[in-house]
mmCIF file of C-alpha atoms in Angstrom:
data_model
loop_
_atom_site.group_PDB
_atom_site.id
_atom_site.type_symbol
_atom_site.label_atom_id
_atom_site.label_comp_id
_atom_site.label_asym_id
_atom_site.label_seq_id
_atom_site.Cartn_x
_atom_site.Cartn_y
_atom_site.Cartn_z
ATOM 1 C CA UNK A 1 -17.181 -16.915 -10.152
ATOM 2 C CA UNK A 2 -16.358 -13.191 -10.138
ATOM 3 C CA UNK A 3 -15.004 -11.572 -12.579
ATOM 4 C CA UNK A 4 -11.421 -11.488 -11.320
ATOM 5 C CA UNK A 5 -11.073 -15.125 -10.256
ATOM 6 C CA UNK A 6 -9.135 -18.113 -12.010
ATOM 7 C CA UNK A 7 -10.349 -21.495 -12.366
ATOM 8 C CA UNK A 8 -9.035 -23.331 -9.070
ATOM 9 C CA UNK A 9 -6.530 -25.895 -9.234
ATOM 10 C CA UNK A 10 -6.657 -29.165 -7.025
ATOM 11 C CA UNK A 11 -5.236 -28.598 -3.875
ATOM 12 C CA UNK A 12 -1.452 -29.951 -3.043
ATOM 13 C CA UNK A 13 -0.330 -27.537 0.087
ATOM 14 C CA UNK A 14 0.140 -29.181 3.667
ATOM 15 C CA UNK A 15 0.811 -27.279 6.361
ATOM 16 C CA UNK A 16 3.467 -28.578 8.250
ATOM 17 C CA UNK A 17 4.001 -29.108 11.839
ATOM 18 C CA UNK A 18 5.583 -25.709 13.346
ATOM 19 C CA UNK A 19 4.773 -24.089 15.833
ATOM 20 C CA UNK A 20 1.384 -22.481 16.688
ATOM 21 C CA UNK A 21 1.003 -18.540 15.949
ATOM 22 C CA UNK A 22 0.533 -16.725 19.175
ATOM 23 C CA UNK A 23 -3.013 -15.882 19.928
ATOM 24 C CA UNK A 24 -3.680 -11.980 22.086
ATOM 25 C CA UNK A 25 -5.810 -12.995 25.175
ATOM 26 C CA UNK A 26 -9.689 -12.150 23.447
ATOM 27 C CA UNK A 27 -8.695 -12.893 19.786
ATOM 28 C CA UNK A 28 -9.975 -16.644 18.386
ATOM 29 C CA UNK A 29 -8.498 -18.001 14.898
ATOM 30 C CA UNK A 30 -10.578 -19.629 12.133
ATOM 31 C CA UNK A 31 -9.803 -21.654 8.912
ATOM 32 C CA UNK A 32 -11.323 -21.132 5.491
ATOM 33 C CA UNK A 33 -11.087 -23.383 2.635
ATOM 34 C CA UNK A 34 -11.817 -22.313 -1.086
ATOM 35 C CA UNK A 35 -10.588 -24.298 -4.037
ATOM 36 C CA UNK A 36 -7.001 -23.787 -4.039
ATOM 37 C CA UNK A 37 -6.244 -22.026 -1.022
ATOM 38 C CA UNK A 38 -6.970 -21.836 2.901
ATOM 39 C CA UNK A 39 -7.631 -18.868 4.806
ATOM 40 C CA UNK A 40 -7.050 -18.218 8.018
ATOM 41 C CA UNK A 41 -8.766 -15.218 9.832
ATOM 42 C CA UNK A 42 -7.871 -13.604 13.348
ATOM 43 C CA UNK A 43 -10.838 -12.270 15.248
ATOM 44 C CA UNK A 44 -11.928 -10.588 18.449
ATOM 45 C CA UNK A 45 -15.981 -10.465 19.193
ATOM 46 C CA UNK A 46 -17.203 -7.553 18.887
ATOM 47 C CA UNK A 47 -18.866 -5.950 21.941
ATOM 48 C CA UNK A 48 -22.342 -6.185 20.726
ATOM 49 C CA UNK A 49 -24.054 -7.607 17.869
ATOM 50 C CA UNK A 50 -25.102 -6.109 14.306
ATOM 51 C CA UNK A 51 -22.013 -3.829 13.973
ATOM 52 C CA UNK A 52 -20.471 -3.769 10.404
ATOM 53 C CA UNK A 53 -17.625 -6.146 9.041
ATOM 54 C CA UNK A 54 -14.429 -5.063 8.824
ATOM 55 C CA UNK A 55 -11.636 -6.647 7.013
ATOM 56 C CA UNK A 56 -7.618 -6.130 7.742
ATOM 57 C CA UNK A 57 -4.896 -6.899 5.071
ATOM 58 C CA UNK A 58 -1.251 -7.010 6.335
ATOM 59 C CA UNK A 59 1.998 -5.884 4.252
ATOM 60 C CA UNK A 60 4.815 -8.044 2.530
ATOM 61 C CA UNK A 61 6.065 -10.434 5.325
ATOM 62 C CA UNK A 62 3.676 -9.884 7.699
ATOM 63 C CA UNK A 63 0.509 -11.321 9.376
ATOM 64 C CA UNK A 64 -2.972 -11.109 10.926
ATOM 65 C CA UNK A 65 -0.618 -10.178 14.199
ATOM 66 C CA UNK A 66 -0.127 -6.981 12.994
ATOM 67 C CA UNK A 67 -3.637 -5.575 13.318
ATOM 68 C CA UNK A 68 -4.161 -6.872 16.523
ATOM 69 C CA UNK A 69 -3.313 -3.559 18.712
ATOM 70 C CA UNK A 70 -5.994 -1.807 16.485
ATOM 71 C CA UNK A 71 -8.695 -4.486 16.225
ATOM 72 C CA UNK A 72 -8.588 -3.992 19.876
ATOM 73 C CA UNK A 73 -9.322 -0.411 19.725
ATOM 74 C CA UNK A 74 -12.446 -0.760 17.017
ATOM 75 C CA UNK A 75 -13.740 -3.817 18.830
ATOM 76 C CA UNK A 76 -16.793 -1.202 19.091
ATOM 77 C CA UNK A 77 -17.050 0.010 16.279
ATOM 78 C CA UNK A 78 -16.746 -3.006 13.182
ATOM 79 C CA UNK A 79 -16.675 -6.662 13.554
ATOM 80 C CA UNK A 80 -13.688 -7.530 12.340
ATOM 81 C CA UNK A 81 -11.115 -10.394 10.973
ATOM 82 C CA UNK A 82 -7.672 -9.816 10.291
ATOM 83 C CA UNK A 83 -6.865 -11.888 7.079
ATOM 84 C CA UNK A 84 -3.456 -14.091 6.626
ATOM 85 C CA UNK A 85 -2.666 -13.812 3.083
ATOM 86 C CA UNK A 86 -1.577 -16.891 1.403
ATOM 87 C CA UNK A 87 1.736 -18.129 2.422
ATOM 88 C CA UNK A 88 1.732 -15.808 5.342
ATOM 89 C CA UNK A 89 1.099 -16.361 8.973
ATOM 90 C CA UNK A 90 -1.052 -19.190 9.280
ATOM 91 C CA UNK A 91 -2.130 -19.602 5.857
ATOM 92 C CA UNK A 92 -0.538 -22.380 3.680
ATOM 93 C CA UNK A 93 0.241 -21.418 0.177
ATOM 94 C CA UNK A 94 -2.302 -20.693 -2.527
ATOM 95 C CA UNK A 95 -1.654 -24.426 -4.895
ATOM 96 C CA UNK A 96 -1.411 -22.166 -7.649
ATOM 97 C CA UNK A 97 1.536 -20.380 -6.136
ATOM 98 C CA UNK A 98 0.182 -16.694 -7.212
ATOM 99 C CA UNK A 99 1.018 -13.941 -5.438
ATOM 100 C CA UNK A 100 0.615 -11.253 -7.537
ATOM 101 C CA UNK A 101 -1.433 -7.811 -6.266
ATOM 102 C CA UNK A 102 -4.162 -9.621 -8.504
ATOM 103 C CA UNK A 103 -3.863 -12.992 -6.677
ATOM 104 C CA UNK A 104 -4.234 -11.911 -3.433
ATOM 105 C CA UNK A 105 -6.827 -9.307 -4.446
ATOM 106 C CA UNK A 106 -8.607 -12.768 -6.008
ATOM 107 C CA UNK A 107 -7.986 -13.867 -2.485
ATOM 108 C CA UNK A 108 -10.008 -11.248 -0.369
ATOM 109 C CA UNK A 109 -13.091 -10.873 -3.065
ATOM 110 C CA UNK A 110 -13.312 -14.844 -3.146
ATOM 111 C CA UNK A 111 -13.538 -15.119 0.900
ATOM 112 C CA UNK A 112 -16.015 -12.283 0.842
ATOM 113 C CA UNK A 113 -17.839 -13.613 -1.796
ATOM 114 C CA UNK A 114 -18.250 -17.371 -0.175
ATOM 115 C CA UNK A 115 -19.333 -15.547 3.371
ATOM 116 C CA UNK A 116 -21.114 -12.686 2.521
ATOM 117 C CA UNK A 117 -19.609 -10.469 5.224
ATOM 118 C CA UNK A 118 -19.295 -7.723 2.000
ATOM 119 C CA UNK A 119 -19.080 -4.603 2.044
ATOM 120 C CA UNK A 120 -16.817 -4.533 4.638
ATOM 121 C CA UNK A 121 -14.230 -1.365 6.321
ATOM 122 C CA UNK A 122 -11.722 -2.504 4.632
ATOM 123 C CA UNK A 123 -7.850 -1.918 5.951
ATOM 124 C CA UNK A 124 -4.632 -2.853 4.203
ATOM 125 C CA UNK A 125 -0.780 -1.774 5.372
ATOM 126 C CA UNK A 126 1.945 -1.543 2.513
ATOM 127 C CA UNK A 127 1.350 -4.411 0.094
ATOM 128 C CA UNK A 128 -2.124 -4.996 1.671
ATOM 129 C CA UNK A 129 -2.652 -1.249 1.099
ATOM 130 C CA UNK A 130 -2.331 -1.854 -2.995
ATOM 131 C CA UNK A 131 -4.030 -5.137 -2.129
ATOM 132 C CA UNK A 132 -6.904 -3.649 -0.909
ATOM 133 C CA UNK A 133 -6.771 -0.397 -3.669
ATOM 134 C CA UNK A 134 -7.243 -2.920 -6.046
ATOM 135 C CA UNK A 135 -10.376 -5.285 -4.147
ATOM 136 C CA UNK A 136 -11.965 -1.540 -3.783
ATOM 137 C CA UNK A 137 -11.252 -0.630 -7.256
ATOM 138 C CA UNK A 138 -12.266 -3.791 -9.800
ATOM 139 C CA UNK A 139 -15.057 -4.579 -6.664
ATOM 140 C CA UNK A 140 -17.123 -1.460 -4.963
ATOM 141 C CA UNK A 141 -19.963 -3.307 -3.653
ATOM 142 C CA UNK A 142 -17.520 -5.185 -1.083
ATOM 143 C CA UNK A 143 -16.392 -2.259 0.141
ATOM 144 C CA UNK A 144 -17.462 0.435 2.770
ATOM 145 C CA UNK A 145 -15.118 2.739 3.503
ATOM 146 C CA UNK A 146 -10.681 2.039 2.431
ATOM 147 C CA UNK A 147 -8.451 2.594 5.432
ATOM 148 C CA UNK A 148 -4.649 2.508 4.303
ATOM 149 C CA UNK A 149 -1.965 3.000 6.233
ATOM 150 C CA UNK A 150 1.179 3.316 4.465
ATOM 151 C CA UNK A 151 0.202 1.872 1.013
ATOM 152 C CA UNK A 152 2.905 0.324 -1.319
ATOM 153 C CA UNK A 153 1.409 2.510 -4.368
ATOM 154 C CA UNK A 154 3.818 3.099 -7.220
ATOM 155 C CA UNK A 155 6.762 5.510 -6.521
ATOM 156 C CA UNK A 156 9.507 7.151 -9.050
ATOM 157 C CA UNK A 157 12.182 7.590 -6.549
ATOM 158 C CA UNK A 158 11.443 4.187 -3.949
ATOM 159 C CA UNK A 159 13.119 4.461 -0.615
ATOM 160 C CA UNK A 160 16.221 3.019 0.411
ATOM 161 C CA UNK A 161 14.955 0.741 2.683
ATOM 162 C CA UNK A 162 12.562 -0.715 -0.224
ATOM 163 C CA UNK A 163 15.432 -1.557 -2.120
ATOM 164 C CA UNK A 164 16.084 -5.103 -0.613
ATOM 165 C CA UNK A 165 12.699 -5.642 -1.245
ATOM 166 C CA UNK A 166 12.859 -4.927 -4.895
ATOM 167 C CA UNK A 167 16.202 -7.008 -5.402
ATOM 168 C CA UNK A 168 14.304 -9.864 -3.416
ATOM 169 C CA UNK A 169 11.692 -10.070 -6.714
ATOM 170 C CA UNK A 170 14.831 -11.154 -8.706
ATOM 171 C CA UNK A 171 15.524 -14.613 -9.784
ATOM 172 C CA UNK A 172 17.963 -16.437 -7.779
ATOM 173 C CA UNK A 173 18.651 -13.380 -5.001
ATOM 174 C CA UNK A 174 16.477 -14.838 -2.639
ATOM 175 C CA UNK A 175 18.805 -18.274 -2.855
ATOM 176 C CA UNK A 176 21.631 -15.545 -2.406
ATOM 177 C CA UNK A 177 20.149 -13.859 0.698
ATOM 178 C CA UNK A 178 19.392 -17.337 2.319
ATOM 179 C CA UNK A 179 23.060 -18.667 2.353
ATOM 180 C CA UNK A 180 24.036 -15.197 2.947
ATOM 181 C CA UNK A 181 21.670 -14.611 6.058
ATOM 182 C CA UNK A 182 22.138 -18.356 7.089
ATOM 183 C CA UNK A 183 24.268 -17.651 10.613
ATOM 184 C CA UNK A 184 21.768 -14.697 11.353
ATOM 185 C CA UNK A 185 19.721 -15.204 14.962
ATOM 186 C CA UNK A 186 16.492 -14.804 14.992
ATOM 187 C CA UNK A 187 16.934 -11.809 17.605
ATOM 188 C CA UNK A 188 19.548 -10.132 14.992
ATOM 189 C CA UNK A 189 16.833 -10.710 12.372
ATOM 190 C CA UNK A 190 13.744 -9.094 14.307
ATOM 191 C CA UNK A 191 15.927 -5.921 15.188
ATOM 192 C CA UNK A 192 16.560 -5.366 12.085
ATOM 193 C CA UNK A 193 12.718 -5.550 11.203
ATOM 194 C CA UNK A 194 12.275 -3.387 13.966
ATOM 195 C CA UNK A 195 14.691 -0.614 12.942
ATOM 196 C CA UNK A 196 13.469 -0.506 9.240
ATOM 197 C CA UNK A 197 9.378 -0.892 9.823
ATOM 198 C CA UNK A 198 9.529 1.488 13.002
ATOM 199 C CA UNK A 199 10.007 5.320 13.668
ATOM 200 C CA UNK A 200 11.211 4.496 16.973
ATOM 201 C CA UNK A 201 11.904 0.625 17.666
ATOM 202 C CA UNK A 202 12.119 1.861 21.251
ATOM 203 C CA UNK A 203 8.576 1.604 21.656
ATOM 204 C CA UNK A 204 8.814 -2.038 21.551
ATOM 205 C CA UNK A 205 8.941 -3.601 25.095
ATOM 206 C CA UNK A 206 10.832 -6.936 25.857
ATOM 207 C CA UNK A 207 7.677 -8.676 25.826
ATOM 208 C CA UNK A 208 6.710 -7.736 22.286
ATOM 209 C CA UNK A 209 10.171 -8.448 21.612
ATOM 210 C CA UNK A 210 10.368 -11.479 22.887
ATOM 211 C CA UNK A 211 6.990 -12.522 21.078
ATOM 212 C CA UNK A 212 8.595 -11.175 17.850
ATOM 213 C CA UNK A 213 11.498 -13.317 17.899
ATOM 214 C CA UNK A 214 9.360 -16.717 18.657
ATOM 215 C CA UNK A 215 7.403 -16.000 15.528
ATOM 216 C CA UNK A 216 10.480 -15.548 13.827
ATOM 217 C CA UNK A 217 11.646 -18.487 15.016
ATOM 218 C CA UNK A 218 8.262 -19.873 13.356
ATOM 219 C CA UNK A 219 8.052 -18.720 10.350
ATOM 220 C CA UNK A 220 11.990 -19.890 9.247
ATOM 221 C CA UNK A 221 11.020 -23.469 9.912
ATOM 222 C CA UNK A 222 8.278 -23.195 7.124
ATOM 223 C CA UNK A 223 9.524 -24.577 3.658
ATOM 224 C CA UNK A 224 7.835 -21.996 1.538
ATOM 225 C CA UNK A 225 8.593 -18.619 3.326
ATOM 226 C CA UNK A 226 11.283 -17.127 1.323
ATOM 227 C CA UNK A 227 9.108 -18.168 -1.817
ATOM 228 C CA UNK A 228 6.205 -16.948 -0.440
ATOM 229 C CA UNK A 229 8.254 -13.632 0.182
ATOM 230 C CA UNK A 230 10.334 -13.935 -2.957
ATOM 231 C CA UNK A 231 7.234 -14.214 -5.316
ATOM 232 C CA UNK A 232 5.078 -11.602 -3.303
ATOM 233 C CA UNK A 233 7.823 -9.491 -3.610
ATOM 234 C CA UNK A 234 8.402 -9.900 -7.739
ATOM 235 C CA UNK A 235 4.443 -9.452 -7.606
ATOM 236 C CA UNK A 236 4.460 -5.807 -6.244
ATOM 237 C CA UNK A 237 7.387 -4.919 -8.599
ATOM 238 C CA UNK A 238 5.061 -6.018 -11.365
ATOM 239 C CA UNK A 239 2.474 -3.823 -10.229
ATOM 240 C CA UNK A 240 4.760 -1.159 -10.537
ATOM 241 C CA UNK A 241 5.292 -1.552 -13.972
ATOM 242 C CA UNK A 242 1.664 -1.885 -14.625
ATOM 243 C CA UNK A 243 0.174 1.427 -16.764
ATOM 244 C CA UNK A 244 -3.474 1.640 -18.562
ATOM 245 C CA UNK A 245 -6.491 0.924 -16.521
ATOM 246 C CA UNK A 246 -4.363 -1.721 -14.406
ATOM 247 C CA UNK A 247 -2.389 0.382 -13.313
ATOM 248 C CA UNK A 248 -2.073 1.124 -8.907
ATOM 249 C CA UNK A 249 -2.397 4.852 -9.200
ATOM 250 C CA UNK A 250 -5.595 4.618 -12.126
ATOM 251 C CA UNK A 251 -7.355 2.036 -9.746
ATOM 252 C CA UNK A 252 -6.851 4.647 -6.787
ATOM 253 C CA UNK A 253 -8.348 7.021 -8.437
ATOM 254 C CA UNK A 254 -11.751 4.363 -9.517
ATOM 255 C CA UNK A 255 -11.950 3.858 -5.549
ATOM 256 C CA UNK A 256 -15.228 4.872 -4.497
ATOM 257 C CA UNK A 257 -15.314 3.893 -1.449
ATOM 258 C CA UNK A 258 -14.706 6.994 1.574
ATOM 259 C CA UNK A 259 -10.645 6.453 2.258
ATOM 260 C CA UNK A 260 -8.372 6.929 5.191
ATOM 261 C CA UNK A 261 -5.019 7.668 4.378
ATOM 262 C CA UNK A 262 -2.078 7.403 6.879
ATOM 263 C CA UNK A 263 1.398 8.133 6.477
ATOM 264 C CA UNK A 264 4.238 8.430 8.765
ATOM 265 C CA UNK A 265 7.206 10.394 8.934
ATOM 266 C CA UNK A 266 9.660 8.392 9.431
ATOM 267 C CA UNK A 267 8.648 5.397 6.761
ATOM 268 C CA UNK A 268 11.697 4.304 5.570
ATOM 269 C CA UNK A 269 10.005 1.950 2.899
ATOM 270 C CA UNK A 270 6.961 4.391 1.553
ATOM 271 C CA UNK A 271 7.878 7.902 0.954
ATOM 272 C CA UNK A 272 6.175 10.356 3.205
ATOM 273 C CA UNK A 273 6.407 12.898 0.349
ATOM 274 C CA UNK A 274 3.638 10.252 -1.575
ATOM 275 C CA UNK A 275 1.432 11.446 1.319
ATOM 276 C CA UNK A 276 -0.634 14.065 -0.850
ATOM 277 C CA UNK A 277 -0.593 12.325 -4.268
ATOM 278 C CA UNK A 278 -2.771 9.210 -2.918
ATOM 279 C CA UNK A 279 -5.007 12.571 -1.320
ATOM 280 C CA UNK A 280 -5.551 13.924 -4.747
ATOM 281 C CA UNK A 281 -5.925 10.587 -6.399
ATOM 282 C CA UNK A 282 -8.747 8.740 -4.104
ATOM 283 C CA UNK A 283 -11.549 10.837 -4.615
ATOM 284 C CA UNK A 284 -13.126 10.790 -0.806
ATOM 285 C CA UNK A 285 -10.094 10.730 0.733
ATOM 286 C CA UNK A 286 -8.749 12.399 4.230
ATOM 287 C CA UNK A 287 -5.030 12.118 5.017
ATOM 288 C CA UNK A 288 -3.656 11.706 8.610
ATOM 289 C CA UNK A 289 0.085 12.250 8.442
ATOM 290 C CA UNK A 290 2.472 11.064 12.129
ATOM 291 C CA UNK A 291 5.410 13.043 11.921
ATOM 292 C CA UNK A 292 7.192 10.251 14.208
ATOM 293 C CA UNK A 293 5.368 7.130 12.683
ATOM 294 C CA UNK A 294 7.866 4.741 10.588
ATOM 295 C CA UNK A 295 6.094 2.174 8.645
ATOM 296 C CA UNK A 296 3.140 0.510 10.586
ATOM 297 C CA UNK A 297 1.202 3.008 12.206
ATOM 298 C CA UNK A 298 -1.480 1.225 13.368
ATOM 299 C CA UNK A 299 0.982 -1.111 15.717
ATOM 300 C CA UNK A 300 2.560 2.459 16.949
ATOM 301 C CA UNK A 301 -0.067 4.412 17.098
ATOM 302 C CA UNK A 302 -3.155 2.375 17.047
ATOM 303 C CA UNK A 303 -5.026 5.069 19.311
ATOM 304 C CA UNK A 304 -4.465 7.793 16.737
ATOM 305 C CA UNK A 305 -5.402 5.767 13.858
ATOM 306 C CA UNK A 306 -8.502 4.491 15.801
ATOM 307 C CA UNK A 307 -9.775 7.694 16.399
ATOM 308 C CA UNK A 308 -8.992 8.818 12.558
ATOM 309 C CA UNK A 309 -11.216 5.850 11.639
ATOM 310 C CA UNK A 310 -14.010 6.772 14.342
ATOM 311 C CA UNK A 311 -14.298 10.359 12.478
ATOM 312 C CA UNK A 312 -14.338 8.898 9.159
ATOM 313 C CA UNK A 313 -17.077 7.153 10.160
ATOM 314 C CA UNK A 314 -18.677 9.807 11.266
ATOM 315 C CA UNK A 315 -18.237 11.859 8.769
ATOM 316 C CA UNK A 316 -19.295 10.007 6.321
ATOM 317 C CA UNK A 317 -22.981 8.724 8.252
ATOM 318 C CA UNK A 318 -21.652 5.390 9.053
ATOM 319 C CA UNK A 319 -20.919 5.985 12.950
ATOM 320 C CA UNK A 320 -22.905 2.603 14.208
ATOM 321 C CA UNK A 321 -25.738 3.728 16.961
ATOM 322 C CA UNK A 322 -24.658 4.334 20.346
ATOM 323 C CA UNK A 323 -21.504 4.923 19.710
ATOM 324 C CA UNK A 324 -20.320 8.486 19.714
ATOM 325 C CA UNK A 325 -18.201 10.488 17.883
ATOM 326 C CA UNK A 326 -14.572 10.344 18.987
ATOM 327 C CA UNK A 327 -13.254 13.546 20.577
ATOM 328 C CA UNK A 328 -10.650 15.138 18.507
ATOM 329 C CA UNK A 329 -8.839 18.623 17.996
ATOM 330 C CA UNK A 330 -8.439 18.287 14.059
ATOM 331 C CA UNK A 331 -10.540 17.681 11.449
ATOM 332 C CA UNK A 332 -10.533 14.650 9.175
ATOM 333 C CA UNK A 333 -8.094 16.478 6.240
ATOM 334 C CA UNK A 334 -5.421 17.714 9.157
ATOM 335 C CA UNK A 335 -2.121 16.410 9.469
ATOM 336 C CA UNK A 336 -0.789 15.707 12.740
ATOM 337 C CA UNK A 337 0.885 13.611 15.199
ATOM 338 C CA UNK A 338 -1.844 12.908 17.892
ATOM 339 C CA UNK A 339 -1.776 11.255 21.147
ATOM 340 C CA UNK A 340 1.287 9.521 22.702
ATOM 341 C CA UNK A 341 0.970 6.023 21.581
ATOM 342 C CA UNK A 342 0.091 3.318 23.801
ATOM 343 C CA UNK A 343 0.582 0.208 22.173
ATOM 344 C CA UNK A 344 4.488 -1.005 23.029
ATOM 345 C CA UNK A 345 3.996 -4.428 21.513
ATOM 346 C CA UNK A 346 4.613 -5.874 18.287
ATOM 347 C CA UNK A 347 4.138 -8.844 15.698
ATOM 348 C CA UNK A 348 6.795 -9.238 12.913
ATOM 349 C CA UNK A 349 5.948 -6.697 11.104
ATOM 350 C CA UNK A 350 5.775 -6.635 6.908
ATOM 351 C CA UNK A 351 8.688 -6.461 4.888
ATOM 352 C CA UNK A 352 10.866 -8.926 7.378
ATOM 353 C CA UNK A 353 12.495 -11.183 4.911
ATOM 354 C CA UNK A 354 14.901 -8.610 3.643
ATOM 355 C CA UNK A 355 15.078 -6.306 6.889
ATOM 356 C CA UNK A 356 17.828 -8.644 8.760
ATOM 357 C CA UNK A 357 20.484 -6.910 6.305
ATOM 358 C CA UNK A 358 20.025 -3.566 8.567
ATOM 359 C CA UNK A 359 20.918 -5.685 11.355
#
């Protein structure tokens, strides 16, 4: 047992019969059991064997989906899984029903632990991005290099879009928002996901649309998503609030691990301006800032943040033979908007339980 685990609890979750999460033509899904929780793990094979493990953490309301525009650009680089948290995409809830930073983090080390894939690139978006902090922090030796894009790390002033989010993590507003929300379509629902998590919801074709709402559609049949959200939500607040050693920013600054950091303009639920704090508090860090990014960069620009991920690998020695360096005009500190993006898809991206009220 490592140090940060719990004793399990028996297991009393059952999945129940919705339906199935959409799979992108050359992904496969997997299920993982561990005492007291199930796992499940989006993949795509990577073009050759013996390339590192890599290991994707989605955001507050989101899913494995989210990562799969980028997985499909690093399919030569790592070998990688995209992880549903607990109570999120395909993953039941943990029987314990903790999901605090801490739980989740508990979460990641325990399936790394069980398979050995560690150390692993390790990538986490807005609540996975303080997820992952903390795996890299209270566990180096699972970790290779920290790519976060957008990470929900402790702010004085928090956005105005984050402000649902924080009144979600309140006793009985999630009942409230439920009854309140109760005539909303699932179309109204995804826009307003859209408009809050991207800098320009344009970008989204009716396809990706289209496969937005259907897993909206999905996820409101399961029983336990506004708890999953509403606890989730009350477990970032408390990480907030967290100071000493525990504390998001003091664990940042324990990382050891050679980070990525990626911050977009337009982020209407992380504050741009955070941008060069996390760059002074991870120690290896470089910082790629998209002027016309909102919230999830790597599902708008997943060529950009690709190619920020090829140099930090080869900065850092870790570029996998035969693979070159990717061609870039900046270095691995500049800030810039890079190439038009290409991806015009999406999942439902984190943070969707509360977005519908900008609908």
């Amino acid at each position: 047992m490592s140090s940060t685990e719990l004793p399990s609890v028996a297991a009393a979750n059952v999945l129940p019969k919705v339906a199935p999460v959409r799979v992108e033509e050359g992904e496969r899904l997997k299920s993982v059991g561990l005492p007291g929780i199930t796992l499940t793990l989006r993949s795509r094979p990577p073009v050759r064997e013996g390339l590192p493990p890599a290991l994707y953490v989605h955001g507050l309301g989101g899913s494995s989906q989210n990562w799969s525009a980028l997985m499909a650009r690093l399919d030569g680089f790592v070998d990688g899984e995209a992880m549903d948290l607990p109570g999120f995409g395909d993953s039941p809830p943990p029987d314990d029903s903790n999901y605090s930073v801490t739980g989740h983090a508990r979460a990641i080390i325990r399936y790394l632990d069980a398979t050995g894939r560690g150390p692993v690139h390790l990538f986490g978006n807005s609540m996975g991005g303080a997820i992952a902090t903390r795996v890299a922090a209270v566990r180096p030796d699972l970790v290779r290099t920290l790519t976060l894009v957008s990470p929900a790390l402790p702010e004085v002033f928090i956005q105005r879009g984050a402000v649902p989010t924080g009144l979600l993590a309140l006793p009985g507003v999630a009942g409230l928002f439920i009854r309140y929300t109760k005539s909303w379509s699932a179309e109204q629902r995804v826009r307003g996901v859209l408009a809050l998590c991207y800098g320009d919801p344009g970008q989204v074709t009716p396809e990706g649309f289209d496969h937005a709402v259907e897993e909206m559609e999905r996820r409101l049949r399961l029983p336990y998503f506004w708890d999953a959200m509403a606890r989730s939500a009350r477990g970032i607040v408390n990480a907030y609030t967290l100071g000493g050693q525990h504390g998001l920013w003091r664990q940042a600054e324990r990382v050891l691990a050679p980070t990525l950091l990626v911050y977009g303009g337009r982020d209407q639920l992380v504050s741009y301006r955070m941008a060069h704090r996390a760059a002074r508090a991870f120690r290896d860090s470089r910082l790629l800032t998209l002027p016309d990014a909102g919230h999830v960069a790597m599902m708008e620009y997943p060529e950009v943040v690709a190619t920020a991920f090829g140099e930090l690998l080869a900065d850092t020695g870790q570029l996998p033979e035969s693979v070159g360096a990717p061609a870039s005009g900046r270095d691995g500190r500049a800030a810039g908007r890079g190439d038009e993006p290409e991806n015009r898809g999406t999942g439902t991206t984190g943070e969707s339980g509360t977005a519908g009220a900008r609908s």
